[in-house]
mmCIF file of C-alpha atoms in Angstrom:
data_model
loop_
_atom_site.group_PDB
_atom_site.id
_atom_site.type_symbol
_atom_site.label_atom_id
_atom_site.label_comp_id
_atom_site.label_asym_id
_atom_site.label_seq_id
_atom_site.Cartn_x
_atom_site.Cartn_y
_atom_site.Cartn_z
ATOM 1 C CA MET A 267 -7.258 -10.045 -13.902
ATOM 2 C CA LYS A 268 -4.407 -11.400 -12.408
ATOM 3 C CA THR A 269 -3.421 -14.992 -13.662
ATOM 4 C CA HIS A 270 -2.949 -17.802 -11.209
ATOM 5 C CA GLY A 271 0.875 -16.935 -11.394
ATOM 6 C CA GLU A 272 0.461 -13.681 -10.642
ATOM 7 C CA ASN A 273 -1.370 -14.805 -7.250
ATOM 8 C CA LYS A 274 1.344 -17.513 -6.534
ATOM 9 C CA LYS A 275 3.573 -14.682 -6.754
ATOM 10 C CA ILE A 276 2.161 -12.404 -4.574
ATOM 11 C CA GLU A 277 1.587 -15.110 -2.079
ATOM 12 C CA ASN A 278 5.021 -16.093 -2.082
ATOM 13 C CA LYS A 279 6.175 -12.341 -1.251
ATOM 14 C CA LEU A 280 3.343 -12.410 1.525
ATOM 15 C CA PHE A 281 4.461 -15.241 3.406
ATOM 16 C CA GLN A 282 8.409 -14.157 2.878
ATOM 17 C CA ALA A 283 7.044 -11.196 4.679
ATOM 18 C CA ALA A 284 5.447 -12.776 7.263
ATOM 19 C CA ASP A 285 8.659 -15.240 7.765
ATOM 20 C CA LYS A 286 10.766 -12.216 8.351
ATOM 21 C CA LEU A 287 8.498 -10.723 10.855
ATOM 22 C CA ARG A 288 8.068 -14.152 12.433
ATOM 23 C CA LYS A 289 11.626 -13.428 14.163
ATOM 24 C CA ASN A 290 10.860 -10.152 15.336
ATOM 25 C CA ILE A 291 7.475 -10.639 16.644
ATOM 26 C CA ASP A 292 5.389 -13.364 18.343
ATOM 27 C CA ALA A 293 3.205 -15.041 15.482
ATOM 28 C CA ALA A 294 -0.022 -13.824 17.164
ATOM 29 C CA GLU A 295 0.950 -10.023 16.815
ATOM 30 C CA TYR A 296 2.101 -10.114 13.571
ATOM 31 C CA LYS A 297 -0.877 -10.673 11.294
ATOM 32 C CA HIS A 298 -2.059 -7.098 12.395
ATOM 33 C CA ILE A 299 1.115 -5.685 11.335
ATOM 34 C CA VAL A 300 0.809 -7.788 7.595
ATOM 35 C CA LEU A 301 -2.996 -6.967 7.554
ATOM 36 C CA GLY A 302 -2.594 -3.464 8.010
ATOM 37 C CA LEU A 303 0.333 -3.027 5.745
ATOM 38 C CA ILE A 304 -1.687 -4.793 3.038
ATOM 39 C CA PHE A 305 -4.742 -2.458 3.846
ATOM 40 C CA LEU A 306 -2.472 0.330 3.241
ATOM 41 C CA LYS A 307 -1.243 -0.342 0.401
ATOM 42 C CA TYR A 308 -4.827 -1.317 -1.173
ATOM 43 C CA ILE A 309 -5.874 2.354 -0.023
ATOM 44 C CA SER A 310 -2.750 4.035 -1.164
ATOM 45 C CA ASP A 311 -3.011 2.216 -4.460
ATOM 46 C CA SER A 312 -6.506 3.278 -5.033
ATOM 47 C CA PHE A 313 -5.703 7.111 -3.828
ATOM 48 C CA TYR A 314 -2.715 7.184 -6.081
ATOM 49 C CA VAL A 315 -5.074 5.843 -9.279
ATOM 50 C CA LEU A 316 -7.857 8.644 -8.390
ATOM 51 C CA ARG A 317 -4.969 11.322 -7.925
ATOM 52 C CA GLU A 318 -3.703 10.224 -11.321
ATOM 53 C CA LYS A 319 -7.181 10.873 -12.803
ATOM 54 C CA LEU A 320 -7.745 14.280 -11.118
ATOM 55 C CA GLU A 321 -4.121 15.153 -12.134
ATOM 56 C CA ASN A 322 -5.681 14.992 -16.105
ATOM 57 C CA GLU A 323 -9.232 16.723 -15.118
ATOM 58 C CA LYS A 324 -9.476 20.278 -15.615
ATOM 59 C CA GLY A 325 -10.152 22.525 -12.347
ATOM 60 C CA ALA A 326 -9.675 19.319 -10.144
ATOM 61 C CA ASP A 327 -7.989 19.549 -6.875
ATOM 62 C CA THR A 328 -5.844 16.958 -6.208
ATOM 63 C CA GLU A 329 -5.320 17.818 -2.620
ATOM 64 C CA ASP A 330 -8.972 18.326 -2.215
ATOM 65 C CA ARG A 331 -10.458 15.376 0.088
ATOM 66 C CA GLU A 332 -13.975 15.947 -1.260
ATOM 67 C CA GLU A 333 -12.720 14.955 -4.270
ATOM 68 C CA TYR A 334 -11.831 11.604 -2.902
ATOM 69 C CA LYS A 335 -14.589 11.065 -0.789
ATOM 70 C CA ALA A 336 -17.102 11.736 -3.538
ATOM 71 C CA GLU A 337 -15.322 8.591 -5.440
ATOM 72 C CA ASN A 338 -15.450 6.723 -2.405
ATOM 73 C CA VAL A 339 -11.420 6.233 -2.135
ATOM 74 C CA PHE A 340 -9.728 7.109 1.422
ATOM 75 C CA TRP A 341 -8.036 10.348 1.299
ATOM 76 C CA VAL A 342 -4.647 9.293 2.666
ATOM 77 C CA PRO A 343 -2.212 12.063 4.345
ATOM 78 C CA LYS A 344 1.025 12.811 2.314
ATOM 79 C CA ASN A 345 3.511 11.363 5.506
ATOM 80 C CA ALA A 346 1.111 7.749 5.152
ATOM 81 C CA ARG A 347 1.386 7.086 1.379
ATOM 82 C CA TRP A 348 2.895 3.742 0.903
ATOM 83 C CA GLY A 349 5.400 5.809 -1.676
ATOM 84 C CA TYR A 350 6.106 7.941 1.080
ATOM 85 C CA LEU A 351 6.831 5.484 3.777
ATOM 86 C CA HIS A 352 8.927 3.383 1.269
ATOM 87 C CA SER A 353 11.034 5.774 0.537
ATOM 88 C CA GLU A 354 11.263 7.209 4.054
ATOM 89 C CA SER A 355 11.933 3.763 5.453
ATOM 90 C CA LYS A 356 15.227 2.820 6.671
ATOM 91 C CA GLN A 357 15.572 -0.792 5.282
ATOM 92 C CA SER A 358 12.979 -0.543 2.442
ATOM 93 C CA ASN A 359 15.860 -1.603 -0.102
ATOM 94 C CA LYS A 360 16.498 -4.660 2.438
ATOM 95 C CA ALA A 361 13.050 -5.988 2.088
ATOM 96 C CA GLY A 362 13.983 -8.060 -1.146
ATOM 97 C CA PHE A 363 10.966 -7.109 -2.635
ATOM 98 C CA ASN A 364 8.040 -4.331 -3.418
ATOM 99 C CA LEU A 365 4.468 -4.967 -2.876
#
Protein backbone atom coordinates (compact mmCIF):
# COMPACT_ATOMS: atom_id res chain seq x y z
CA MET A 1 0.00 0.00 0.00
CA LYS A 2 1.32 3.42 -0.89
CA THR A 3 2.11 5.85 1.88
CA HIS A 4 0.90 9.43 1.94
CA GLY A 5 4.39 10.57 0.95
CA GLU A 6 4.51 8.27 -2.07
CA ASN A 7 1.05 9.41 -3.18
CA LYS A 8 2.14 13.04 -2.85
CA LYS A 9 5.25 12.31 -4.93
CA ILE A 10 3.13 10.78 -7.73
CA GLU A 11 0.69 13.69 -7.51
CA ASN A 12 3.55 16.18 -7.88
CA LYS A 13 4.90 14.32 -10.94
CA LEU A 14 1.47 14.38 -12.56
CA PHE A 15 1.14 18.11 -11.96
CA GLN A 16 4.62 18.69 -13.41
CA ALA A 17 3.64 16.76 -16.53
CA ALA A 18 0.38 18.71 -16.79
CA ASP A 19 2.27 22.01 -16.46
CA LYS A 20 4.59 21.04 -19.32
CA LEU A 21 1.65 20.09 -21.52
CA ARG A 22 -0.24 23.30 -20.74
CA LYS A 23 2.46 25.29 -22.48
CA ASN A 24 1.77 23.60 -25.83
CA ILE A 25 -1.83 22.40 -25.67
CA ASP A 26 -5.14 24.01 -24.85
CA ALA A 27 -6.19 23.21 -21.26
CA ALA A 28 -9.37 21.52 -22.46
CA GLU A 29 -7.31 19.10 -24.58
CA TYR A 30 -4.36 18.07 -22.40
CA LYS A 31 -6.58 16.17 -19.95
CA HIS A 32 -7.30 13.64 -22.68
CA ILE A 33 -3.59 13.12 -23.30
CA VAL A 34 -2.70 12.83 -19.61
CA LEU A 35 -5.55 10.45 -18.82
CA GLY A 36 -4.67 8.36 -21.86
CA LEU A 37 -1.05 8.12 -20.73
CA ILE A 38 -2.07 7.18 -17.19
CA PHE A 39 -4.34 4.46 -18.57
CA LEU A 40 -1.59 3.17 -20.86
CA LYS A 41 0.85 3.07 -17.94
CA TYR A 42 -1.67 1.15 -15.84
CA ILE A 43 -2.43 -1.49 -18.48
CA SER A 44 1.26 -1.82 -19.37
CA ASP A 45 2.17 -2.40 -15.72
CA SER A 46 -0.56 -5.05 -15.38
CA PHE A 47 0.63 -6.64 -18.62
CA TYR A 48 4.27 -6.75 -17.45
CA VAL A 49 3.30 -8.29 -14.08
CA LEU A 50 1.38 -11.12 -15.76
CA ARG A 51 4.06 -11.53 -18.44
CA GLU A 52 6.69 -12.07 -15.74
CA LYS A 53 4.42 -14.61 -14.04
CA LEU A 54 3.91 -16.44 -17.35
CA GLU A 55 7.66 -16.51 -18.01
CA ASN A 56 8.06 -18.48 -14.78
CA GLU A 57 5.30 -20.99 -15.62
CA LYS A 58 6.17 -24.09 -17.59
CA GLY A 59 4.29 -24.30 -20.89
CA ALA A 60 2.90 -20.75 -20.76
CA ASP A 61 3.17 -18.61 -23.87
CA THR A 62 3.94 -14.96 -23.09
CA GLU A 63 2.77 -13.92 -26.57
CA ASP A 64 -0.61 -15.71 -26.40
CA ARG A 65 -3.40 -13.14 -26.04
CA GLU A 66 -5.67 -15.77 -24.50
CA GLU A 67 -3.32 -16.11 -21.51
CA TYR A 68 -3.93 -12.43 -20.71
CA LYS A 69 -7.63 -12.55 -21.48
CA ALA A 70 -8.04 -15.46 -19.05
CA GLU A 71 -6.59 -13.26 -16.30
CA ASN A 72 -8.62 -10.16 -17.30
CA VAL A 73 -5.48 -8.30 -18.33
CA PHE A 74 -5.31 -6.19 -21.47
CA TRP A 75 -3.05 -7.53 -24.22
CA VAL A 76 -0.68 -4.70 -25.14
CA PRO A 77 1.09 -4.96 -28.53
CA LYS A 78 4.89 -4.61 -28.40
CA ASN A 79 4.98 -1.17 -29.99
CA ALA A 80 2.30 0.15 -27.61
CA ARG A 81 3.89 -0.99 -24.34
CA TRP A 82 5.06 1.68 -21.94
CA GLY A 83 8.65 0.47 -21.92
CA TYR A 84 8.86 0.50 -25.71
CA LEU A 85 7.30 3.95 -26.01
CA HIS A 86 9.54 5.32 -23.29
CA SER A 87 12.68 3.89 -24.89
CA GLU A 88 11.70 5.13 -28.36
CA SER A 89 10.64 8.59 -27.25
CA LYS A 90 12.96 11.25 -28.61
CA GLN A 91 12.50 13.33 -25.48
CA SER A 92 12.12 10.66 -22.78
CA ASN A 93 15.36 11.78 -21.16
CA LYS A 94 14.14 15.40 -21.03
CA ALA A 95 10.98 14.70 -19.05
CA GLY A 96 12.88 14.82 -15.77
CA PHE A 97 10.82 12.07 -14.18
CA ASN A 98 9.53 8.55 -14.71
CA LEU A 99 6.03 7.36 -14.00
